[in-house]
Amino acid sequence: MTDKQIAVITGGASGIGEATARRLAADGYAIAIVDMNEARGEEVAASISAGGTPAKVFRCDVANAADVDRVAAEVEKQLGPARALVTSAALIPNTEGIMDMDMDAHERMWQVNYHGTVHTCRAFGRQMIARKQGAIVTLGSINSYLPLPLPAYNPGKAAIQRLTQLLAVELGRHGIRVNSVAPTYVMTPPLRAKVESGHRDLGKIMSVHALDRLPEPGDIANAIAFLCSDQASSITGVLLPVDAGWLSAVSYKTYAGGVPWEQ
Ligand SMILES: NC(=O)c1ccc[n+]([C@@H]2O[C@H](COP(=O)([O-])OP(=O)(O)OC[C@H]3O[C@@H](n4cnc5c(N)ncnc54)[C@H](O)[C@@H]3O)[C@@H](O)[C@H]2O)c1
């Protein structure tokens, strides 16, 4: 047990989740990393602990509701009840058509990305309800807004937005806020691997943003930390884009009449 507030980060062993674990540790939370990748989670937890903040890793498959319930009880026993929850665990796919897709992979992606978010919000949300306080941030995406050819991931991220709104209303009466962030492409290990293997075109990515830079994992972590903080005490049910202007630029920059400064 620690006297610090507890932040639980699913997917905290890598990428955006890792950056969020480090940022929330800097904000004074004790950290529970909930991830399938225990070895990498241990490295992150050890490096956070070395800075003086309690951090532990809990191996868990978020797709498995019983596993999530078990881990939630373990986190409460070892560290304390969750004050903040960030649901970053997910699988990131390659482009595919609905007629050709592998249905087992489709099912697994829904189980991890969408149902995993449901399971963790239920298990840790109950700890927050018991104490009438808490903040949850789910991981949406630019996929939450518009169709992209990722038939499980894309509607899954739209569903997470709606789930976030439902939870915001259901948990609001218990003093719990529930929000989502919508990153554009962020150079984390899965995106880097996809660019290197030719499954994502960096030139195309850069051509549909307003800014000439992509967000870093730490930029997403900053937005999440804000939504977890008391500075956001009147904000609930929102989907906050952290997208270098993708939402504004994606239609503008593909306009059939051309872009003024390119003519
Ligand atoms: N990187 C991007 O471009 C981008 C853009 C928008 C949204 N997102 C979202 O941000 C989140 C994090 O993505 P990332 O790029 O940091 O990915 P990442 O692969 O670096 O991190 C994901 C983590 O989730 C863990 N994980 C996967 N399946 C799990 C399971 N069943 N149970 C528990 N843990 C599991 C992995 O072990 C990994 O540590 C995801 O929700 C993703 O959809 C990413």
PDB file of C-alpha atoms and ligand atoms in Angstrom:
ATOM      1  CA  MET A   1       0.000   0.000   0.000  1.00  0.00           C
ATOM      2  CA  THR A   2       1.126   3.555  -0.699  1.00  0.00           C
ATOM      3  CA  ASP A   3      -0.315   6.877   0.467  1.00  0.00           C
ATOM      4  CA  LYS A   4      -0.165   8.197  -3.118  1.00  0.00           C
ATOM      5  CA  GLN A   5      -3.140   8.234  -5.505  1.00  0.00           C
ATOM      6  CA  ILE A   6      -3.050   5.249  -7.878  1.00  0.00           C
ATOM      7  CA  ALA A   7      -3.052   5.511 -11.670  1.00  0.00           C
ATOM      8  CA  VAL A   8      -3.715   2.318 -13.635  1.00  0.00           C
ATOM      9  CA  ILE A   9      -2.480   2.258 -17.222  1.00  0.00           C
ATOM     10  CA  THR A  10      -3.406  -0.657 -19.461  1.00  0.00           C
ATOM     11  CA  GLY A  11      -0.852  -1.047 -22.230  1.00  0.00           C
ATOM     12  CA  GLY A  12       1.576   0.857 -20.004  1.00  0.00           C
ATOM     13  CA  ALA A  13       4.554  -1.233 -21.130  1.00  0.00           C
ATOM     14  CA  SER A  14       4.910   0.520 -24.496  1.00  0.00           C
ATOM     15  CA  GLY A  15       4.254   3.596 -26.607  1.00  0.00           C
ATOM     16  CA  ILE A  16       1.525   6.003 -25.484  1.00  0.00           C
ATOM     17  CA  GLY A  17       0.761   3.950 -22.363  1.00  0.00           C
ATOM     18  CA  GLU A  18       4.419   3.987 -21.324  1.00  0.00           C
ATOM     19  CA  ALA A  19       4.671   7.760 -21.849  1.00  0.00           C
ATOM     20  CA  THR A  20       1.472   8.176 -19.819  1.00  0.00           C
ATOM     21  CA  ALA A  21       2.808   6.026 -16.983  1.00  0.00           C
ATOM     22  CA  ARG A  22       5.950   8.176 -16.843  1.00  0.00           C
ATOM     23  CA  ARG A  23       3.958  11.436 -17.000  1.00  0.00           C
ATOM     24  CA  LEU A  24       1.435  10.432 -14.312  1.00  0.00           C
ATOM     25  CA  ALA A  25       4.335   9.272 -12.108  1.00  0.00           C
ATOM     26  CA  ALA A  26       5.827  12.758 -12.502  1.00  0.00           C
ATOM     27  CA  ASP A  27       2.422  14.164 -11.476  1.00  0.00           C
ATOM     28  CA  GLY A  28       2.673  12.231  -8.188  1.00  0.00           C
ATOM     29  CA  TYR A  29       0.641   9.077  -8.844  1.00  0.00           C
ATOM     30  CA  ALA A  30       1.814   5.594  -7.909  1.00  0.00           C
ATOM     31  CA  ILE A  31       1.657   3.538 -11.105  1.00  0.00           C
ATOM     32  CA  ALA A  32       0.064   0.186 -11.931  1.00  0.00           C
ATOM     33  CA  ILE A  33       1.040  -1.012 -15.405  1.00  0.00           C
ATOM     34  CA  VAL A  34      -1.467  -3.600 -16.655  1.00  0.00           C
ATOM     35  CA  ASP A  35      -0.063  -5.299 -19.743  1.00  0.00           C
ATOM     36  CA  MET A  36       0.429  -8.660 -21.483  1.00  0.00           C
ATOM     37  CA  ASN A  37       4.107  -7.821 -21.997  1.00  0.00           C
ATOM     38  CA  GLU A  38       5.323  -8.390 -18.461  1.00  0.00           C
ATOM     39  CA  ALA A  39       9.036  -8.232 -19.303  1.00  0.00           C
ATOM     40  CA  ARG A  40       8.799  -4.812 -20.940  1.00  0.00           C
ATOM     41  CA  GLY A  41       6.393  -3.674 -18.208  1.00  0.00           C
ATOM     42  CA  GLU A  42       8.994  -4.618 -15.584  1.00  0.00           C
ATOM     43  CA  GLU A  43      11.594  -2.441 -17.341  1.00  0.00           C
ATOM     44  CA  VAL A  44       9.258   0.566 -17.387  1.00  0.00           C
ATOM     45  CA  ALA A  45       8.159   0.011 -13.774  1.00  0.00           C
ATOM     46  CA  ALA A  46      11.800  -0.350 -12.643  1.00  0.00           C
ATOM     47  CA  SER A  47      12.773   2.881 -14.354  1.00  0.00           C
ATOM     48  CA  ILE A  48       9.810   4.753 -12.777  1.00  0.00           C
ATOM     49  CA  SER A  49      10.564   3.249  -9.348  1.00  0.00           C
ATOM     50  CA  ALA A  50      14.209   4.316  -9.702  1.00  0.00           C
ATOM     51  CA  GLY A  51      12.906   7.904  -9.850  1.00  0.00           C
ATOM     52  CA  GLY A  52      11.296   7.424  -6.421  1.00  0.00           C
ATOM     53  CA  THR A  53       7.682   6.667  -7.431  1.00  0.00           C
ATOM     54  CA  PRO A  54       6.090   3.302  -6.602  1.00  0.00           C
ATOM     55  CA  ALA A  55       5.354   1.418  -9.842  1.00  0.00           C
ATOM     56  CA  LYS A  56       4.339  -2.193 -10.368  1.00  0.00           C
ATOM     57  CA  VAL A  57       3.466  -4.305 -13.358  1.00  0.00           C
ATOM     58  CA  PHE A  58       0.503  -6.680 -13.402  1.00  0.00           C
ATOM     59  CA  ARG A  59       0.398  -9.223 -16.219  1.00  0.00           C
ATOM     60  CA  CYS A  60      -3.079  -9.290 -17.718  1.00  0.00           C
ATOM     61  CA  ASP A  61      -4.958  -9.985 -20.938  1.00  0.00           C
ATOM     62  CA  VAL A  62      -7.546  -7.199 -20.984  1.00  0.00           C
ATOM     63  CA  ALA A  63      -9.702  -9.288 -23.344  1.00  0.00           C
ATOM     64  CA  ASN A  64     -10.339 -11.696 -20.465  1.00  0.00           C
ATOM     65  CA  ALA A  65     -12.863 -10.209 -18.010  1.00  0.00           C
ATOM     66  CA  ALA A  66     -11.971 -12.631 -15.216  1.00  0.00           C
ATOM     67  CA  ASP A  67      -8.268 -11.826 -15.623  1.00  0.00           C
ATOM     68  CA  VAL A  68      -9.026  -8.094 -15.427  1.00  0.00           C
ATOM     69  CA  ASP A  69     -11.144  -8.568 -12.269  1.00  0.00           C
ATOM     70  CA  ARG A  70      -8.333 -10.609 -10.695  1.00  0.00           C
ATOM     71  CA  VAL A  71      -5.756  -7.927 -11.512  1.00  0.00           C
ATOM     72  CA  ALA A  72      -8.009  -5.098 -10.271  1.00  0.00           C
ATOM     73  CA  ALA A  73      -8.254  -6.848  -6.893  1.00  0.00           C
ATOM     74  CA  GLU A  74      -4.464  -7.369  -6.887  1.00  0.00           C
ATOM     75  CA  VAL A  75      -3.775  -3.685  -7.693  1.00  0.00           C
ATOM     76  CA  GLU A  76      -6.081  -2.599  -4.862  1.00  0.00           C
ATOM     77  CA  LYS A  77      -4.402  -5.007  -2.444  1.00  0.00           C
ATOM     78  CA  GLN A  78      -0.805  -4.160  -3.372  1.00  0.00           C
ATOM     79  CA  LEU A  79      -1.058  -0.423  -4.118  1.00  0.00           C
ATOM     80  CA  GLY A  80      -4.561   0.841  -3.325  1.00  0.00           C
ATOM     81  CA  PRO A  81      -7.795   1.699  -5.200  1.00  0.00           C
ATOM     82  CA  ALA A  82      -7.554   3.258  -8.666  1.00  0.00           C
ATOM     83  CA  ARG A  83      -7.937   7.062  -8.749  1.00  0.00           C
ATOM     84  CA  ALA A  84      -7.117   7.306 -12.478  1.00  0.00           C
ATOM     85  CA  LEU A  85      -7.488   4.731 -15.261  1.00  0.00           C
ATOM     86  CA  VAL A  86      -6.058   5.030 -18.774  1.00  0.00           C
ATOM     87  CA  THR A  87      -7.025   2.296 -21.250  1.00  0.00           C
ATOM     88  CA  SER A  88      -4.188   2.241 -23.789  1.00  0.00           C
ATOM     89  CA  ALA A  89      -3.887  -1.541 -24.426  1.00  0.00           C
ATOM     90  CA  ALA A  90      -4.765  -2.347 -28.025  1.00  0.00           C
ATOM     91  CA  LEU A  91      -3.780  -4.151 -31.192  1.00  0.00           C
ATOM     92  CA  ILE A  92      -3.013  -2.018 -34.269  1.00  0.00           C
ATOM     93  CA  PRO A  93      -3.799  -3.741 -37.589  1.00  0.00           C
ATOM     94  CA  ASN A  94      -2.889  -3.460 -41.262  1.00  0.00           C
ATOM     95  CA  THR A  95      -5.291  -2.338 -43.983  1.00  0.00           C
ATOM     96  CA  GLU A  96      -7.751  -5.016 -45.106  1.00  0.00           C
ATOM     97  CA  GLY A  97     -11.066  -5.474 -46.905  1.00  0.00           C
ATOM     98  CA  ILE A  98     -14.172  -6.726 -45.117  1.00  0.00           C
ATOM     99  CA  MET A  99     -14.754  -9.451 -47.717  1.00  0.00           C
ATOM    100  CA  ASP A 100     -11.230 -10.856 -47.295  1.00  0.00           C
ATOM    101  CA  MET A 101     -10.483 -10.373 -43.638  1.00  0.00           C
ATOM    102  CA  ASP A 102      -9.485 -13.105 -41.202  1.00  0.00           C
ATOM    103  CA  MET A 103     -12.484 -13.464 -38.872  1.00  0.00           C
ATOM    104  CA  ASP A 104     -10.410 -14.858 -35.977  1.00  0.00           C
ATOM    105  CA  ALA A 105      -8.146 -11.801 -36.070  1.00  0.00           C
ATOM    106  CA  HIS A 106     -11.247  -9.578 -36.389  1.00  0.00           C
ATOM    107  CA  GLU A 107     -12.784 -11.168 -33.311  1.00  0.00           C
ATOM    108  CA  ARG A 108      -9.545 -10.908 -31.301  1.00  0.00           C
ATOM    109  CA  MET A 109      -9.190  -7.212 -32.143  1.00  0.00           C
ATOM    110  CA  TRP A 110     -12.711  -6.471 -30.883  1.00  0.00           C
ATOM    111  CA  GLN A 111     -12.028  -8.518 -27.768  1.00  0.00           C
ATOM    112  CA  VAL A 112      -8.805  -6.638 -26.942  1.00  0.00           C
ATOM    113  CA  ASN A 113      -9.586  -3.108 -28.145  1.00  0.00           C
ATOM    114  CA  TYR A 114     -13.287  -2.690 -27.377  1.00  0.00           C
ATOM    115  CA  HIS A 115     -14.170  -5.381 -24.833  1.00  0.00           C
ATOM    116  CA  GLY A 116     -10.819  -4.857 -23.082  1.00  0.00           C
ATOM    117  CA  THR A 117     -11.825  -1.229 -22.556  1.00  0.00           C
ATOM    118  CA  VAL A 118     -15.227  -2.317 -21.215  1.00  0.00           C
ATOM    119  CA  HIS A 119     -13.656  -4.858 -18.849  1.00  0.00           C
ATOM    120  CA  THR A 120     -11.106  -2.451 -17.381  1.00  0.00           C
ATOM    121  CA  CYS A 121     -13.604   0.430 -17.017  1.00  0.00           C
ATOM    122  CA  ARG A 122     -15.961  -1.926 -15.143  1.00  0.00           C
ATOM    123  CA  ALA A 123     -13.339  -3.459 -12.851  1.00  0.00           C
ATOM    124  CA  PHE A 124     -11.540  -0.236 -11.900  1.00  0.00           C
ATOM    125  CA  GLY A 125     -14.705   1.903 -12.196  1.00  0.00           C
ATOM    126  CA  ARG A 126     -16.172  -0.100  -9.297  1.00  0.00           C
ATOM    127  CA  GLN A 127     -13.206   0.917  -7.119  1.00  0.00           C
ATOM    128  CA  MET A 128     -13.874   4.547  -8.044  1.00  0.00           C
ATOM    129  CA  ILE A 129     -17.627   4.276  -7.376  1.00  0.00           C
ATOM    130  CA  ALA A 130     -16.892   2.961  -3.883  1.00  0.00           C
ATOM    131  CA  ARG A 131     -14.873   6.131  -3.170  1.00  0.00           C
ATOM    132  CA  LYS A 132     -17.002   8.550  -5.212  1.00  0.00           C
ATOM    133  CA  GLN A 133     -14.004   9.891  -7.126  1.00  0.00           C
ATOM    134  CA  GLY A 134     -11.949   9.082 -10.169  1.00  0.00           C
ATOM    135  CA  ALA A 135     -11.026   9.921 -13.741  1.00  0.00           C
ATOM    136  CA  ILE A 136     -10.947   7.552 -16.692  1.00  0.00           C
ATOM    137  CA  VAL A 137      -9.344   8.313 -20.065  1.00  0.00           C
ATOM    138  CA  THR A 138      -9.949   5.894 -22.913  1.00  0.00           C
ATOM    139  CA  LEU A 139      -7.822   5.736 -26.074  1.00  0.00           C
ATOM    140  CA  GLY A 140      -9.780   6.780 -29.104  1.00  0.00           C
ATOM    141  CA  SER A 141      -8.111   7.724 -32.360  1.00  0.00           C
ATOM    142  CA  ILE A 142      -8.653   9.735 -35.511  1.00  0.00           C
ATOM    143  CA  ASN A 143     -10.389   6.439 -36.404  1.00  0.00           C
ATOM    144  CA  SER A 144     -13.138   7.466 -33.964  1.00  0.00           C
ATOM    145  CA  TYR A 145     -14.172  10.260 -36.383  1.00  0.00           C
ATOM    146  CA  LEU A 146     -13.941   9.032 -39.973  1.00  0.00           C
ATOM    147  CA  PRO A 147     -13.834   5.764 -41.951  1.00  0.00           C
ATOM    148  CA  LEU A 148     -10.389   4.280 -42.561  1.00  0.00           C
ATOM    149  CA  PRO A 149      -9.893   0.789 -44.069  1.00  0.00           C
ATOM    150  CA  LEU A 150      -9.333  -1.063 -40.790  1.00  0.00           C
ATOM    151  CA  PRO A 151     -12.599  -3.049 -40.404  1.00  0.00           C
ATOM    152  CA  ALA A 152     -12.209  -4.053 -36.747  1.00  0.00           C
ATOM    153  CA  TYR A 153     -10.013  -1.231 -35.421  1.00  0.00           C
ATOM    154  CA  ASN A 154     -11.904   1.663 -37.059  1.00  0.00           C
ATOM    155  CA  PRO A 155     -15.474   0.920 -35.870  1.00  0.00           C
ATOM    156  CA  GLY A 156     -13.958  -0.246 -32.575  1.00  0.00           C
ATOM    157  CA  LYS A 157     -12.519   3.216 -31.966  1.00  0.00           C
ATOM    158  CA  ALA A 158     -15.882   4.804 -32.855  1.00  0.00           C
ATOM    159  CA  ALA A 159     -17.539   2.428 -30.387  1.00  0.00           C
ATOM    160  CA  ILE A 160     -15.031   3.447 -27.684  1.00  0.00           C
ATOM    161  CA  GLN A 161     -16.087   7.070 -28.178  1.00  0.00           C
ATOM    162  CA  ARG A 162     -19.735   6.157 -27.610  1.00  0.00           C
ATOM    163  CA  LEU A 163     -18.835   3.915 -24.658  1.00  0.00           C
ATOM    164  CA  THR A 164     -16.930   6.867 -23.144  1.00  0.00           C
ATOM    165  CA  GLN A 165     -20.034   9.050 -23.405  1.00  0.00           C
ATOM    166  CA  LEU A 166     -22.254   6.356 -21.852  1.00  0.00           C
ATOM    167  CA  LEU A 167     -19.813   5.867 -18.980  1.00  0.00           C
ATOM    168  CA  ALA A 168     -19.504   9.625 -18.469  1.00  0.00           C
ATOM    169  CA  VAL A 169     -23.237   9.827 -17.781  1.00  0.00           C
ATOM    170  CA  GLU A 170     -23.486   6.596 -15.788  1.00  0.00           C
ATOM    171  CA  LEU A 171     -20.487   7.381 -13.559  1.00  0.00           C
ATOM    172  CA  GLY A 172     -20.933  11.166 -13.421  1.00  0.00           C
ATOM    173  CA  ARG A 173     -23.390  10.882 -10.536  1.00  0.00           C
ATOM    174  CA  HIS A 174     -20.604   9.160  -8.553  1.00  0.00           C
ATOM    175  CA  GLY A 175     -18.187  12.047  -9.159  1.00  0.00           C
ATOM    176  CA  ILE A 176     -16.218  10.144 -11.798  1.00  0.00           C
ATOM    177  CA  ARG A 177     -15.228  11.779 -15.102  1.00  0.00           C
ATOM    178  CA  VAL A 178     -14.741   9.752 -18.278  1.00  0.00           C
ATOM    179  CA  ASN A 179     -13.065  11.221 -21.358  1.00  0.00           C
ATOM    180  CA  SER A 180     -11.208  10.037 -24.429  1.00  0.00           C
ATOM    181  CA  VAL A 181      -8.246  11.254 -26.459  1.00  0.00           C
ATOM    182  CA  ALA A 182      -8.002  10.890 -30.224  1.00  0.00           C
ATOM    183  CA  PRO A 183      -4.379  10.781 -31.369  1.00  0.00           C
ATOM    184  CA  THR A 184      -3.388  10.901 -35.001  1.00  0.00           C
ATOM    185  CA  TYR A 185      -0.435   8.713 -36.108  1.00  0.00           C
ATOM    186  CA  VAL A 186       2.132   8.578 -33.283  1.00  0.00           C
ATOM    187  CA  MET A 187       5.573   7.024 -33.867  1.00  0.00           C
ATOM    188  CA  THR A 188       5.311   4.209 -31.326  1.00  0.00           C
ATOM    189  CA  PRO A 189       6.804   0.710 -31.914  1.00  0.00           C
ATOM    190  CA  PRO A 190       3.820  -0.633 -33.943  1.00  0.00           C
ATOM    191  CA  LEU A 191       3.643   2.420 -36.244  1.00  0.00           C
ATOM    192  CA  ARG A 192       7.429   2.459 -36.715  1.00  0.00           C
ATOM    193  CA  ALA A 193       7.316  -1.237 -37.689  1.00  0.00           C
ATOM    194  CA  LYS A 194       4.486  -0.597 -40.158  1.00  0.00           C
ATOM    195  CA  VAL A 195       6.327   2.316 -41.803  1.00  0.00           C
ATOM    196  CA  GLU A 196       9.459   0.143 -42.094  1.00  0.00           C
ATOM    197  CA  SER A 197       7.505  -2.785 -43.591  1.00  0.00           C
ATOM    198  CA  GLY A 198       5.690  -0.528 -46.081  1.00  0.00           C
ATOM    199  CA  HIS A 199       2.263  -0.896 -44.424  1.00  0.00           C
ATOM    200  CA  ARG A 200       2.119   2.860 -43.700  1.00  0.00           C
ATOM    201  CA  ASP A 201       3.383   5.598 -46.050  1.00  0.00           C
ATOM    202  CA  LEU A 202       5.028   8.387 -44.039  1.00  0.00           C
ATOM    203  CA  GLY A 203       4.765  10.820 -46.976  1.00  0.00           C
ATOM    204  CA  LYS A 204       0.993  10.269 -47.173  1.00  0.00           C
ATOM    205  CA  ILE A 205       0.691  10.624 -43.424  1.00  0.00           C
ATOM    206  CA  MET A 206       2.515  13.960 -43.369  1.00  0.00           C
ATOM    207  CA  SER A 207       0.492  15.317 -46.317  1.00  0.00           C
ATOM    208  CA  VAL A 208      -2.826  15.294 -44.392  1.00  0.00           C
ATOM    209  CA  HIS A 209      -1.911  17.256 -41.272  1.00  0.00           C
ATOM    210  CA  ALA A 210      -1.974  21.006 -40.569  1.00  0.00           C
ATOM    211  CA  LEU A 211       1.316  20.903 -38.665  1.00  0.00           C
ATOM    212  CA  ASP A 212       4.581  19.621 -40.127  1.00  0.00           C
ATOM    213  CA  ARG A 213       5.125  17.325 -37.161  1.00  0.00           C
ATOM    214  CA  LEU A 214       3.364  14.331 -35.640  1.00  0.00           C
ATOM    215  CA  PRO A 215       2.597  14.217 -31.926  1.00  0.00           C
ATOM    216  CA  GLU A 216       5.138  12.418 -29.745  1.00  0.00           C
ATOM    217  CA  PRO A 217       3.847   9.829 -27.230  1.00  0.00           C
ATOM    218  CA  GLY A 218       4.545  12.458 -24.542  1.00  0.00           C
ATOM    219  CA  ASP A 219       2.146  14.891 -26.260  1.00  0.00           C
ATOM    220  CA  ILE A 220      -0.672  12.365 -25.904  1.00  0.00           C
ATOM    221  CA  ALA A 221       0.382  11.721 -22.297  1.00  0.00           C
ATOM    222  CA  ASN A 222       0.162  15.476 -21.577  1.00  0.00           C
ATOM    223  CA  ALA A 223      -3.442  15.588 -22.828  1.00  0.00           C
ATOM    224  CA  ILE A 224      -4.312  12.482 -20.801  1.00  0.00           C
ATOM    225  CA  ALA A 225      -2.680  13.955 -17.674  1.00  0.00           C
ATOM    226  CA  PHE A 226      -4.737  17.124 -18.127  1.00  0.00           C
ATOM    227  CA  LEU A 227      -7.971  15.132 -18.434  1.00  0.00           C
ATOM    228  CA  CYS A 228      -7.056  13.166 -15.274  1.00  0.00           C
ATOM    229  CA  SER A 229      -6.267  16.342 -13.336  1.00  0.00           C
ATOM    230  CA  ASP A 230      -8.494  18.670 -11.313  1.00  0.00           C
ATOM    231  CA  GLN A 231      -7.910  21.305 -14.009  1.00  0.00           C
ATOM    232  CA  ALA A 232     -10.395  19.279 -16.083  1.00  0.00           C
ATOM    233  CA  SER A 233     -12.908  18.949 -13.229  1.00  0.00           C
ATOM    234  CA  SER A 234     -15.845  20.153 -15.381  1.00  0.00           C
ATOM    235  CA  ILE A 235     -14.889  18.134 -18.469  1.00  0.00           C
ATOM    236  CA  THR A 236     -16.506  14.760 -19.033  1.00  0.00           C
ATOM    237  CA  GLY A 237     -17.699  12.767 -22.045  1.00  0.00           C
ATOM    238  CA  VAL A 238     -15.411  14.524 -24.534  1.00  0.00           C
ATOM    239  CA  LEU A 239     -13.192  13.129 -27.281  1.00  0.00           C
ATOM    240  CA  LEU A 240     -10.132  15.393 -27.390  1.00  0.00           C
ATOM    241  CA  PRO A 241      -8.204  15.290 -30.678  1.00  0.00           C
ATOM    242  CA  VAL A 242      -4.419  15.369 -30.274  1.00  0.00           C
ATOM    243  CA  ASP A 243      -3.908  15.221 -33.992  1.00  0.00           C
ATOM    244  CA  ALA A 244      -1.562  17.921 -35.339  1.00  0.00           C
ATOM    245  CA  GLY A 245      -4.588  19.263 -37.226  1.00  0.00           C
ATOM    246  CA  TRP A 246      -5.503  16.017 -39.056  1.00  0.00           C
ATOM    247  CA  LEU A 247      -9.259  16.593 -38.603  1.00  0.00           C
ATOM    248  CA  SER A 248      -9.018  20.040 -40.202  1.00  0.00           C
ATOM    249  CA  ALA A 249      -6.501  19.126 -42.895  1.00  0.00           C
ATOM    250  CA  VAL A 250      -7.638  15.717 -44.144  1.00  0.00           C
ATOM    251  CA  SER A 251     -10.514  17.050 -46.253  1.00  0.00           C
ATOM    252  CA  TYR A 252      -8.961  20.456 -46.977  1.00  0.00           C
ATOM    253  CA  LYS A 253      -5.685  19.071 -48.320  1.00  0.00           C
ATOM    254  CA  THR A 254      -7.419  16.520 -50.574  1.00  0.00           C
ATOM    255  CA  TYR A 255      -9.848  19.085 -52.079  1.00  0.00           C
ATOM    256  CA  ALA A 256     -10.389  18.455 -55.815  1.00  0.00           C
ATOM    257  CA  GLY A 257      -9.853  22.138 -56.592  1.00  0.00           C
ATOM    258  CA  GLY A 258      -6.362  22.056 -55.109  1.00  0.00           C
ATOM    259  CA  VAL A 259      -4.698  23.779 -52.171  1.00  0.00           C
ATOM    260  CA  PRO A 260      -4.117  27.554 -52.647  1.00  0.00           C
ATOM    261  CA  TRP A 261      -0.390  27.683 -51.834  1.00  0.00           C
ATOM    262  CA  GLU A 262       0.370  24.684 -54.080  1.00  0.00           C
ATOM    263  CA  GLN A 263      -1.075  26.371 -57.189  1.00  0.00           C
TER     264      GLN A 263
HETATM  265  N1  LIG B   1       0.411   4.887 -32.322  1.00  0.00           N
HETATM  266  C1  LIG B   1      -0.567   5.470 -32.988  1.00  0.00           C
HETATM  267  O1  LIG B   1      -0.369   5.937 -34.119  1.00  0.00           O
HETATM  268  C2  LIG B   1      -1.940   5.576 -32.383  1.00  0.00           C
HETATM  269  C3  LIG B   1      -2.844   6.488 -32.949  1.00  0.00           C
HETATM  270  C4  LIG B   1      -4.113   6.608 -32.398  1.00  0.00           C
HETATM  271  C5  LIG B   1      -4.467   5.837 -31.311  1.00  0.00           C
HETATM  272  N2  LIG B   1      -3.567   4.939 -30.788  1.00  0.00           N
HETATM  273  C6  LIG B   1      -3.999   4.152 -29.663  1.00  0.00           C
HETATM  274  O2  LIG B   1      -3.106   4.349 -28.580  1.00  0.00           O
HETATM  275  C7  LIG B   1      -3.041   3.157 -27.796  1.00  0.00           C
HETATM  276  C8  LIG B   1      -1.603   2.734 -27.622  1.00  0.00           C
HETATM  277  O3  LIG B   1      -1.018   2.492 -28.882  1.00  0.00           O
HETATM  278  P1  LIG B   1       0.563   2.432 -29.037  1.00  0.00           P
HETATM  279  O4  LIG B   1       0.863   2.931 -30.395  1.00  0.00           O
HETATM  280  O5  LIG B   1       1.204   3.039 -27.854  1.00  0.00           O
HETATM  281  O6  LIG B   1       0.771   0.830 -29.055  1.00  0.00           O
HETATM  282  P2  LIG B   1       1.903  -0.098 -28.391  1.00  0.00           P
HETATM  283  O7  LIG B   1       1.852  -1.383 -29.128  1.00  0.00           O
HETATM  284  O8  LIG B   1       3.190   0.639 -28.305  1.00  0.00           O
HETATM  285  O9  LIG B   1       1.348  -0.317 -26.908  1.00  0.00           O
HETATM  286  C9  LIG B   1       0.226  -1.130 -26.682  1.00  0.00           C
HETATM  287  C10 LIG B   1       0.457  -1.946 -25.420  1.00  0.00           C
HETATM  288  O10 LIG B   1      -0.727  -2.750 -25.210  1.00  0.00           O
HETATM  289  C11 LIG B   1      -0.319  -4.025 -24.777  1.00  0.00           C
HETATM  290  N3  LIG B   1      -1.368  -4.999 -25.084  1.00  0.00           N
HETATM  291  C12 LIG B   1      -1.751  -5.454 -26.306  1.00  0.00           C
HETATM  292  N4  LIG B   1      -2.722  -6.371 -26.184  1.00  0.00           N
HETATM  293  C13 LIG B   1      -2.981  -6.483 -24.860  1.00  0.00           C
HETATM  294  C14 LIG B   1      -3.877  -7.268 -24.103  1.00  0.00           C
HETATM  295  N5  LIG B   1      -4.718  -8.140 -24.692  1.00  0.00           N
HETATM  296  N6  LIG B   1      -3.888  -7.124 -22.766  1.00  0.00           N
HETATM  297  C15 LIG B   1      -3.030  -6.276 -22.163  1.00  0.00           C
HETATM  298  N7  LIG B   1      -2.136  -5.515 -22.813  1.00  0.00           N
HETATM  299  C16 LIG B   1      -2.119  -5.625 -24.161  1.00  0.00           C
HETATM  300  C17 LIG B   1       0.967  -4.305 -25.545  1.00  0.00           C
HETATM  301  O11 LIG B   1       1.735  -5.321 -24.890  1.00  0.00           O
HETATM  302  C18 LIG B   1       1.634  -2.936 -25.514  1.00  0.00           C
HETATM  303  O12 LIG B   1       2.467  -2.802 -24.390  1.00  0.00           O
HETATM  304  C19 LIG B   1      -3.924   2.129 -28.519  1.00  0.00           C
HETATM  305  O13 LIG B   1      -5.217   2.160 -27.946  1.00  0.00           O
HETATM  306  C20 LIG B   1      -3.971   2.662 -29.934  1.00  0.00           C
HETATM  307  O14 LIG B   1      -5.125   2.225 -30.599  1.00  0.00           O
HETATM  308  C21 LIG B   1      -2.315   4.806 -31.303  1.00  0.00           C
END
